[in-house]
Amino acid sequence: MAQVDPVFEAAPELEIAAWLNTPASLRLANLRGRVVVLHAFQMLCPGCVLHGVPQTQRIHDLFAHDEVQVIGLHTVFEHHEAMREASLKAFLHEFRVTFPVGIDRHANGDGMPLTMARYAMRGTPTLILIDRKGRLRAHRFGQAEDMAVGAQIAQLVAER
Amino acid sequence: MAQVDPVFEAAPELEIAAWLNTPASLRLANLRGRVVVLHAFQMLCPGCVLHGVPQTQRIHDLFAHDEVQVIGLHTVFEHHEAMREASLKAFLHEFRVTFPVGIDRHANGDGMPLTMARYAMRGTPTLILIDRKGRLRAHRFGQAEDMAVGAQIAQLVAER
Amino acid sequence: MAQVDPVFEAAPELEIAAWLNTPASLRLANLRGRVVVLHAFQMLCPGCVLHGVPQTQRIHDLFAHDEVQVIGLHTVFEHHEAMREASLKAFLHEFRVTFPVGIDRHANGDGMPLTMARYAMRGTPTLILIDRKGRLRAHRFGQAEDMAVGAQIAQLVAER
Amino acid sequence: MAQVDPVFEAAPELEIAAWLNTPASLRLANLRGRVVVLHAFQMLCPGCVLHGVPQTQRIHDLFAHDEVQVIGLHTVFEHHEAMREASLKAFLHEFRVTFPVGIDRHANGDGMPLTMARYAMRGTPTLILIDRKGRLRAHRFGQAEDMAVGAQIAQLVAER
């Protein structure tokens, strides 16, 4: 009798207004076969600046890029005027962030951006893991420990 | 024969475009009798965000405000577009900075602001200590250790 | 054509004078099927106390014990009088170390203990990873980062 | 009318079984004119190893030794067998402690040592500050912040 995989939810596609740190746009649909680490942050969120962003950079530095695609998602849902693209660019430069970052698109007005809403995120920082088949495998709001994050990503990498 | 105090340089006056976290403007000339701790920072300078600003907040929290006046000085000399007043306001709010902050004034154009130039600062973070008589007593670029900073301020407080 | 596994060295057996934090002795030979994390330390080695031992405790707390067996190895090669069993017991109690610890046996005299010599360890802390088949897969002297350690253990766990 | 100093308690003399890191015994009675920083610790107390002892070393490194005398007091009140002099010596060597350390004397049996009892200490780490006149000025059980400690010592140094 055939082994049936557990059923996981498909990860919703990203809605990005602009990309930084990457020559080309990224789409989840094109990343099948790789593990995707999606880190939602705001450049003026202390938990992101002090913990989430440096942790995500460590993920980007540790794992092979043909196995694991790290994506930062700038999900501005407050202080919109304070975190425009020019400020984000300077932030990424000064804090030496080298992984691709997409600016989450707003439909209209200044509320929660589209990707953030699709994923029903509760705030920032949020860490989301998507497996090689494009399925949501982890969704964590707040701080996660490096060892557990490293182990969970490696486990997804090991799935063939 | 009379003991002569060492001669210290008078601290130049501040040139501030706008004040935050204070109901009234602050002038060094009006702060004689108090020790002044001047912390020059930029909201997107990692050494400021991770070290200098939290240390300055600890100074503000530790010392009596009628003995020690803490002043943040936002000395933007790069990425001007990225660190406008709206961004600074959000930064102070999110990082729970409660000491008064003055935005260092630019003469014209976008180079080094006026107070930063008057003090011949080399960059951010810079910590400056001014004694009860308005004289420059310490000027430090980069990170300083909490214990040494606490000791030096207490020493100035003890001078009557 | 058959896929041939890379050839790894078999991990040498432990030579233990006494066990702490475990009701029964542990032998690598009996641990086939599980990943073994071997942490060699000395209770008065600062790099062990400040980094290696707490990291090893985090490994013990994170991974399922039927998948990953954590073993501390007290490899005293200096200050022998200072790190007798009574001192080690108090150390483990005070620092809340709960993983099993074996005291590496000395042949005679006070030089390097037997297991440490068999593994050709260069000092403490040393972290050694042994796979489900009892083969040496990692040997690291000094500090390792949590994320990399978590990833490497998870990778070995994923091997079936 | 004469200004009357507040009345502070005289600091009890130390009762030391053996001294380490100093060529000569130290007595509080001989240290009048200097501020004395007394740090009571146990070499297997995590709060001491991780916080108190390194902080005390920073005090020793920061202040002039003719103004501030730092003294470590090894107050063993538990696990006596585990923290004999040979173990303490190795600890001081490995953790690069260079300030003088006195081993608090036990009357008989293995309970609380004499100096610890005289000062009515509640445990370790405990930080005690004694002014130039030999009077108790601060007594703190647990962790103290570097900035506050530095300020308090500097304040006592400034008293003439």
mmCIF file with all atom_site columns, N, CA, C and O in Angstrom, chain C residues 43-46 49-50 78-79 81-83 86-87 90-91 93-95, chain D residues 43-46 49-50 78-79 81-83 86-87 90-91 93-95:
data_model
loop_
_atom_site.group_PDB
_atom_site.id
_atom_site.type_symbol
_atom_site.label_atom_id
_atom_site.label_alt_id
_atom_site.label_comp_id
_atom_site.label_asym_id
_atom_site.label_entity_id
_atom_site.label_seq_id
_atom_site.pdbx_PDB_ins_code
_atom_site.Cartn_x
_atom_site.Cartn_y
_atom_site.Cartn_z
_atom_site.occupancy
_atom_site.B_iso_or_equiv
_atom_site.pdbx_formal_charge
_atom_site.auth_seq_id
_atom_site.auth_comp_id
_atom_site.auth_asym_id
_atom_site.auth_atom_id
_atom_site.pdbx_PDB_model_num
ATOM 1   N N  . MET C 1 43 ? 35.654 20.932 33.617 1.00 0.00 ? 43 MET C N  1
ATOM 2   C CA . MET C 1 43 ? 34.786 21.818 34.397 1.00 0.00 ? 43 MET C CA 1
ATOM 3   C C  . MET C 1 43 ? 35.441 23.153 34.722 1.00 0.00 ? 43 MET C C  1
ATOM 4   O O  . MET C 1 43 ? 34.744 24.090 35.115 1.00 0.00 ? 43 MET C O  1
ATOM 5   N N  . LEU C 1 44 ? 36.773 23.280 34.561 1.00 0.00 ? 44 LEU C N  1
ATOM 6   C CA . LEU C 1 44 ? 37.432 24.561 34.806 1.00 0.00 ? 44 LEU C CA 1
ATOM 7   C C  . LEU C 1 44 ? 38.008 25.170 33.536 1.00 0.00 ? 44 LEU C C  1
ATOM 8   O O  . LEU C 1 44 ? 38.879 26.033 33.581 1.00 0.00 ? 44 LEU C O  1
ATOM 9   N N  . CYS C 1 45 ? 37.521 24.740 32.405 1.00 0.00 ? 45 CYS C N  1
ATOM 10  C CA . CYS C 1 45 ? 37.914 25.323 31.115 1.00 0.00 ? 45 CYS C CA 1
ATOM 11  C C  . CYS C 1 45 ? 36.873 26.388 30.760 1.00 0.00 ? 45 CYS C C  1
ATOM 12  O O  . CYS C 1 45 ? 35.689 26.085 30.593 1.00 0.00 ? 45 CYS C O  1
ATOM 13  N N  . PRO C 1 46 ? 37.282 27.679 30.719 1.00 0.00 ? 46 PRO C N  1
ATOM 14  C CA . PRO C 1 46 ? 36.309 28.754 30.477 1.00 0.00 ? 46 PRO C CA 1
ATOM 15  C C  . PRO C 1 46 ? 35.495 28.571 29.196 1.00 0.00 ? 46 PRO C C  1
ATOM 16  O O  . PRO C 1 46 ? 34.285 28.797 29.184 1.00 0.00 ? 46 PRO C O  1
ATOM 17  N N  . VAL C 1 49 ? 32.775 26.088 30.063 1.00 0.00 ? 49 VAL C N  1
ATOM 18  C CA . VAL C 1 49 ? 31.765 26.554 31.020 1.00 0.00 ? 49 VAL C CA 1
ATOM 19  C C  . VAL C 1 49 ? 30.874 27.617 30.389 1.00 0.00 ? 49 VAL C C  1
ATOM 20  O O  . VAL C 1 49 ? 29.654 27.618 30.570 1.00 0.00 ? 49 VAL C O  1
ATOM 21  N N  . LEU C 1 50 ? 31.498 28.527 29.631 1.00 0.00 ? 50 LEU C N  1
ATOM 22  C CA . LEU C 1 50 ? 30.748 29.660 29.089 1.00 0.00 ? 50 LEU C CA 1
ATOM 23  C C  . LEU C 1 50 ? 30.041 29.313 27.785 1.00 0.00 ? 50 LEU C C  1
ATOM 24  O O  . LEU C 1 50 ? 29.020 29.899 27.464 1.00 0.00 ? 50 LEU C O  1
ATOM 25  N N  . GLU C 1 78 ? 44.779 18.470 32.760 1.00 0.00 ? 78 GLU C N  1
ATOM 26  C CA . GLU C 1 78 ? 45.575 19.458 33.504 1.00 0.00 ? 78 GLU C CA 1
ATOM 27  C C  . GLU C 1 78 ? 44.840 19.722 34.819 1.00 0.00 ? 78 GLU C C  1
ATOM 28  O O  . GLU C 1 78 ? 43.643 19.439 34.922 1.00 0.00 ? 78 GLU C O  1
ATOM 29  N N  . HIS C 1 79 ? 45.540 20.265 35.822 1.00 0.00 ? 79 HIS C N  1
ATOM 30  C CA . HIS C 1 79 ? 44.888 20.553 37.111 1.00 0.00 ? 79 HIS C CA 1
ATOM 31  C C  . HIS C 1 79 ? 44.103 19.336 37.635 1.00 0.00 ? 79 HIS C C  1
ATOM 32  O O  . HIS C 1 79 ? 42.960 19.476 38.073 1.00 0.00 ? 79 HIS C O  1
ATOM 33  N N  . GLU C 1 81 ? 44.175 17.545 40.291 1.00 0.00 ? 81 GLU C N  1
ATOM 34  C CA . GLU C 1 81 ? 43.750 17.605 41.696 1.00 0.00 ? 81 GLU C CA 1
ATOM 35  C C  . GLU C 1 81 ? 42.516 18.490 41.844 1.00 0.00 ? 81 GLU C C  1
ATOM 36  O O  . GLU C 1 81 ? 41.709 18.320 42.752 1.00 0.00 ? 81 GLU C O  1
ATOM 37  N N  . ALA C 1 82 ? 42.379 19.469 40.937 1.00 0.00 ? 82 ALA C N  1
ATOM 38  C CA . ALA C 1 82 ? 41.330 20.477 41.067 1.00 0.00 ? 82 ALA C CA 1
ATOM 39  C C  . ALA C 1 82 ? 39.986 20.002 40.540 1.00 0.00 ? 82 ALA C C  1
ATOM 40  O O  . ALA C 1 82 ? 38.947 20.591 40.834 1.00 0.00 ? 82 ALA C O  1
ATOM 41  N N  . MET C 1 83 ? 39.993 18.915 39.751 1.00 0.00 ? 83 MET C N  1
ATOM 42  C CA . MET C 1 83 ? 38.752 18.521 39.070 1.00 0.00 ? 83 MET C CA 1
ATOM 43  C C  . MET C 1 83 ? 38.401 17.060 39.347 1.00 0.00 ? 83 MET C C  1
ATOM 44  O O  . MET C 1 83 ? 38.046 16.306 38.443 1.00 0.00 ? 83 MET C O  1
ATOM 45  N N  . ALA C 1 86 ? 34.241 14.703 43.048 1.00 0.00 ? 86 ALA C N  1
ATOM 46  C CA . ALA C 1 86 ? 33.377 15.489 43.947 1.00 0.00 ? 86 ALA C CA 1
ATOM 47  C C  . ALA C 1 86 ? 33.152 16.891 43.376 1.00 0.00 ? 86 ALA C C  1
ATOM 48  O O  . ALA C 1 86 ? 32.048 17.440 43.447 1.00 0.00 ? 86 ALA C O  1
ATOM 49  N N  . SER C 1 87 ? 34.210 17.470 42.810 1.00 0.00 ? 87 SER C N  1
ATOM 50  C CA . SER C 1 87 ? 34.082 18.806 42.224 1.00 0.00 ? 87 SER C CA 1
ATOM 51  C C  . SER C 1 87 ? 33.207 18.759 40.972 1.00 0.00 ? 87 SER C C  1
ATOM 52  O O  . SER C 1 87 ? 32.344 19.625 40.759 1.00 0.00 ? 87 SER C O  1
ATOM 53  N N  . ALA C 1 90 ? 29.512 18.540 41.898 1.00 0.00 ? 90 ALA C N  1
ATOM 54  C CA . ALA C 1 90 ? 28.966 19.838 42.333 1.00 0.00 ? 90 ALA C CA 1
ATOM 55  C C  . ALA C 1 90 ? 28.782 20.756 41.126 1.00 0.00 ? 90 ALA C C  1
ATOM 56  O O  . ALA C 1 90 ? 27.774 21.468 41.019 1.00 0.00 ? 90 ALA C O  1
ATOM 57  N N  . PHE C 1 91 ? 29.736 20.731 40.215 1.00 0.00 ? 91 PHE C N  1
ATOM 58  C CA . PHE C 1 91 ? 29.625 21.552 39.002 1.00 0.00 ? 91 PHE C CA 1
ATOM 59  C C  . PHE C 1 91 ? 28.361 21.194 38.218 1.00 0.00 ? 91 PHE C C  1
ATOM 60  O O  . PHE C 1 91 ? 27.576 22.068 37.833 1.00 0.00 ? 91 PHE C O  1
ATOM 61  N N  . HIS C 1 93 ? 25.689 19.774 39.203 1.00 0.00 ? 93 HIS C N  1
ATOM 62  C CA . HIS C 1 93 ? 24.490 20.154 39.964 1.00 0.00 ? 93 HIS C CA 1
ATOM 63  C C  . HIS C 1 93 ? 24.235 21.654 39.881 1.00 0.00 ? 93 HIS C C  1
ATOM 64  O O  . HIS C 1 93 ? 23.123 22.099 39.569 1.00 0.00 ? 93 HIS C O  1
ATOM 65  N N  . GLU C 1 94 ? 25.282 22.435 40.122 1.00 0.00 ? 94 GLU C N  1
ATOM 66  C CA . GLU C 1 94 ? 25.108 23.898 40.173 1.00 0.00 ? 94 GLU C CA 1
ATOM 67  C C  . GLU C 1 94 ? 24.805 24.488 38.801 1.00 0.00 ? 94 GLU C C  1
ATOM 68  O O  . GLU C 1 94 ? 24.037 25.436 38.695 1.00 0.00 ? 94 GLU C O  1
ATOM 69  N N  . PHE C 1 95 ? 25.401 23.942 37.756 1.00 0.00 ? 95 PHE C N  1
ATOM 70  C CA . PHE C 1 95 ? 25.190 24.473 36.402 1.00 0.00 ? 95 PHE C CA 1
ATOM 71  C C  . PHE C 1 95 ? 24.042 23.763 35.696 1.00 0.00 ? 95 PHE C C  1
ATOM 72  O O  . PHE C 1 95 ? 23.823 23.951 34.501 1.00 0.00 ? 95 PHE C O  1
ATOM 73  N N  . MET D 1 43 ? 33.444 29.428 43.560 1.00 0.00 ? 43 MET D N  1
ATOM 74  C CA . MET D 1 43 ? 33.936 29.109 42.219 1.00 0.00 ? 43 MET D CA 1
ATOM 75  C C  . MET D 1 43 ? 32.981 28.225 41.427 1.00 0.00 ? 43 MET D C  1
ATOM 76  O O  . MET D 1 43 ? 33.111 28.123 40.215 1.00 0.00 ? 43 MET D O  1
ATOM 77  N N  . LEU D 1 44 ? 31.994 27.603 42.085 1.00 0.00 ? 44 LEU D N  1
ATOM 78  C CA . LEU D 1 44 ? 31.010 26.784 41.363 1.00 0.00 ? 44 LEU D CA 1
ATOM 79  C C  . LEU D 1 44 ? 29.604 27.383 41.419 1.00 0.00 ? 44 LEU D C  1
ATOM 80  O O  . LEU D 1 44 ? 28.607 26.700 41.202 1.00 0.00 ? 44 LEU D O  1
ATOM 81  N N  . CYS D 1 45 ? 29.538 28.672 41.726 1.00 0.00 ? 45 CYS D N  1
ATOM 82  C CA . CYS D 1 45 ? 28.244 29.378 41.702 1.00 0.00 ? 45 CYS D CA 1
ATOM 83  C C  . CYS D 1 45 ? 28.111 30.029 40.323 1.00 0.00 ? 45 CYS D C  1
ATOM 84  O O  . CYS D 1 45 ? 28.921 30.893 39.955 1.00 0.00 ? 45 CYS D O  1
ATOM 85  N N  . PRO D 1 46 ? 27.127 29.598 39.507 1.00 0.00 ? 46 PRO D N  1
ATOM 86  C CA . PRO D 1 46 ? 27.008 30.125 38.137 1.00 0.00 ? 46 PRO D CA 1
ATOM 87  C C  . PRO D 1 46 ? 26.898 31.655 38.074 1.00 0.00 ? 46 PRO D C  1
ATOM 88  O O  . PRO D 1 46 ? 27.526 32.282 37.224 1.00 0.00 ? 46 PRO D O  1
ATOM 89  N N  . VAL D 1 49 ? 30.449 32.930 38.431 1.00 0.00 ? 49 VAL D N  1
ATOM 90  C CA . VAL D 1 49 ? 31.352 32.616 37.320 1.00 0.00 ? 49 VAL D CA 1
ATOM 91  C C  . VAL D 1 49 ? 30.971 33.418 36.076 1.00 0.00 ? 49 VAL D C  1
ATOM 92  O O  . VAL D 1 49 ? 31.826 33.936 35.363 1.00 0.00 ? 49 VAL D O  1
ATOM 93  N N  . LEU D 1 50 ? 29.657 33.507 35.826 1.00 0.00 ? 50 LEU D N  1
ATOM 94  C CA . LEU D 1 50 ? 29.190 34.150 34.593 1.00 0.00 ? 50 LEU D CA 1
ATOM 95  C C  . LEU D 1 50 ? 29.108 35.666 34.728 1.00 0.00 ? 50 LEU D C  1
ATOM 96  O O  . LEU D 1 50 ? 29.232 36.380 33.749 1.00 0.00 ? 50 LEU D O  1
ATOM 97  N N  . GLU D 1 78 ? 28.617 25.560 50.767 1.00 0.00 ? 78 GLU D N  1
ATOM 98  C CA . GLU D 1 78 ? 28.001 24.332 50.240 1.00 0.00 ? 78 GLU D CA 1
ATOM 99  C C  . GLU D 1 78 ? 29.047 23.625 49.391 1.00 0.00 ? 78 GLU D C  1
ATOM 100 O O  . GLU D 1 78 ? 30.007 24.242 48.952 1.00 0.00 ? 78 GLU D O  1
ATOM 101 N N  . HIS D 1 79 ? 28.864 22.318 49.141 1.00 0.00 ? 79 HIS D N  1
ATOM 102 C CA . HIS D 1 79 ? 29.824 21.557 48.320 1.00 0.00 ? 79 HIS D CA 1
ATOM 103 C C  . HIS D 1 79 ? 31.270 21.804 48.764 1.00 0.00 ? 79 HIS D C  1
ATOM 104 O O  . HIS D 1 79 ? 32.144 22.049 47.931 1.00 0.00 ? 79 HIS D O  1
ATOM 105 N N  . GLU D 1 81 ? 33.699 19.966 49.790 1.00 0.00 ? 81 GLU D N  1
ATOM 106 C CA . GLU D 1 81 ? 34.711 19.053 49.244 1.00 0.00 ? 81 GLU D CA 1
ATOM 107 C C  . GLU D 1 81 ? 35.078 19.438 47.806 1.00 0.00 ? 81 GLU D C  1
ATOM 108 O O  . GLU D 1 81 ? 36.188 19.195 47.337 1.00 0.00 ? 81 GLU D O  1
ATOM 109 N N  . ALA D 1 82 ? 34.108 20.062 47.121 1.00 0.00 ? 82 ALA D N  1
ATOM 110 C CA . ALA D 1 82 ? 34.279 20.359 45.692 1.00 0.00 ? 82 ALA D CA 1
ATOM 111 C C  . ALA D 1 82 ? 35.094 21.618 45.441 1.00 0.00 ? 82 ALA D C  1
ATOM 112 O O  . ALA D 1 82 ? 35.554 21.850 44.323 1.00 0.00 ? 82 ALA D O  1
ATOM 113 N N  . MET D 1 83 ? 35.244 22.449 46.472 1.00 0.00 ? 83 MET D N  1
ATOM 114 C CA . MET D 1 83 ? 35.863 23.768 46.243 1.00 0.00 ? 83 MET D CA 1
ATOM 115 C C  . MET D 1 83 ? 37.034 24.013 47.177 1.00 0.00 ? 83 MET D C  1
ATOM 116 O O  . MET D 1 83 ? 37.160 25.074 47.777 1.00 0.00 ? 83 MET D O  1
ATOM 117 N N  . ALA D 1 86 ? 42.984 23.744 46.107 1.00 0.00 ? 86 ALA D N  1
ATOM 118 C CA . ALA D 1 86 ? 43.595 23.341 44.822 1.00 0.00 ? 86 ALA D CA 1
ATOM 119 C C  . ALA D 1 86 ? 42.644 23.662 43.666 1.00 0.00 ? 86 ALA D C  1
ATOM 120 O O  . ALA D 1 86 ? 43.072 24.115 42.597 1.00 0.00 ? 86 ALA D O  1
ATOM 121 N N  . SER D 1 87 ? 41.347 23.429 43.878 1.00 0.00 ? 87 SER D N  1
ATOM 122 C CA . SER D 1 87 ? 40.374 23.723 42.828 1.00 0.00 ? 87 SER D CA 1
ATOM 123 C C  . SER D 1 87 ? 40.263 25.229 42.606 1.00 0.00 ? 87 SER D C  1
ATOM 124 O O  . SER D 1 87 ? 40.192 25.700 41.464 1.00 0.00 ? 87 SER D O  1
ATOM 125 N N  . ALA D 1 90 ? 43.185 26.539 40.578 1.00 0.00 ? 90 ALA D N  1
ATOM 126 C CA . ALA D 1 90 ? 43.055 26.238 39.144 1.00 0.00 ? 90 ALA D CA 1
ATOM 127 C C  . ALA D 1 90 ? 41.996 27.148 38.514 1.00 0.00 ? 90 ALA D C  1
ATOM 128 O O  . ALA D 1 90 ? 42.171 27.651 37.391 1.00 0.00 ? 90 ALA D O  1
ATOM 129 N N  . PHE D 1 91 ? 40.909 27.372 39.231 1.00 0.00 ? 91 PHE D N  1
ATOM 130 C CA . PHE D 1 91 ? 39.852 28.260 38.725 1.00 0.00 ? 91 PHE D CA 1
ATOM 131 C C  . PHE D 1 91 ? 40.400 29.663 38.461 1.00 0.00 ? 91 PHE D C  1
ATOM 132 O O  . PHE D 1 91 ? 40.192 30.252 37.390 1.00 0.00 ? 91 PHE D O  1
ATOM 133 N N  . HIS D 1 93 ? 43.400 30.603 37.947 1.00 0.00 ? 93 HIS D N  1
ATOM 134 C CA . HIS D 1 93 ? 44.364 30.571 36.844 1.00 0.00 ? 93 HIS D CA 1
ATOM 135 C C  . HIS D 1 93 ? 43.651 30.494 35.503 1.00 0.00 ? 93 HIS D C  1
ATOM 136 O O  . HIS D 1 93 ? 43.934 31.269 34.580 1.00 0.00 ? 93 HIS D O  1
ATOM 137 N N  . GLU D 1 94 ? 42.701 29.571 35.395 1.00 0.00 ? 94 GLU D N  1
ATOM 138 C CA . GLU D 1 94 ? 42.037 29.351 34.110 1.00 0.00 ? 94 GLU D CA 1
ATOM 139 C C  . GLU D 1 94 ? 41.144 30.525 33.713 1.00 0.00 ? 94 GLU D C  1
ATOM 140 O O  . GLU D 1 94 ? 41.024 30.856 32.542 1.00 0.00 ? 94 GLU D O  1
ATOM 141 N N  . PHE D 1 95 ? 40.486 31.135 34.689 1.00 0.00 ? 95 PHE D N  1
ATOM 142 C CA . PHE D 1 95 ? 39.585 32.250 34.384 1.00 0.00 ? 95 PHE D CA 1
ATOM 143 C C  . PHE D 1 95 ? 40.305 33.604 34.450 1.00 0.00 ? 95 PHE D C  1
ATOM 144 O O  . PHE D 1 95 ? 39.674 34.648 34.402 1.00 0.00 ? 95 PHE D O  1
#
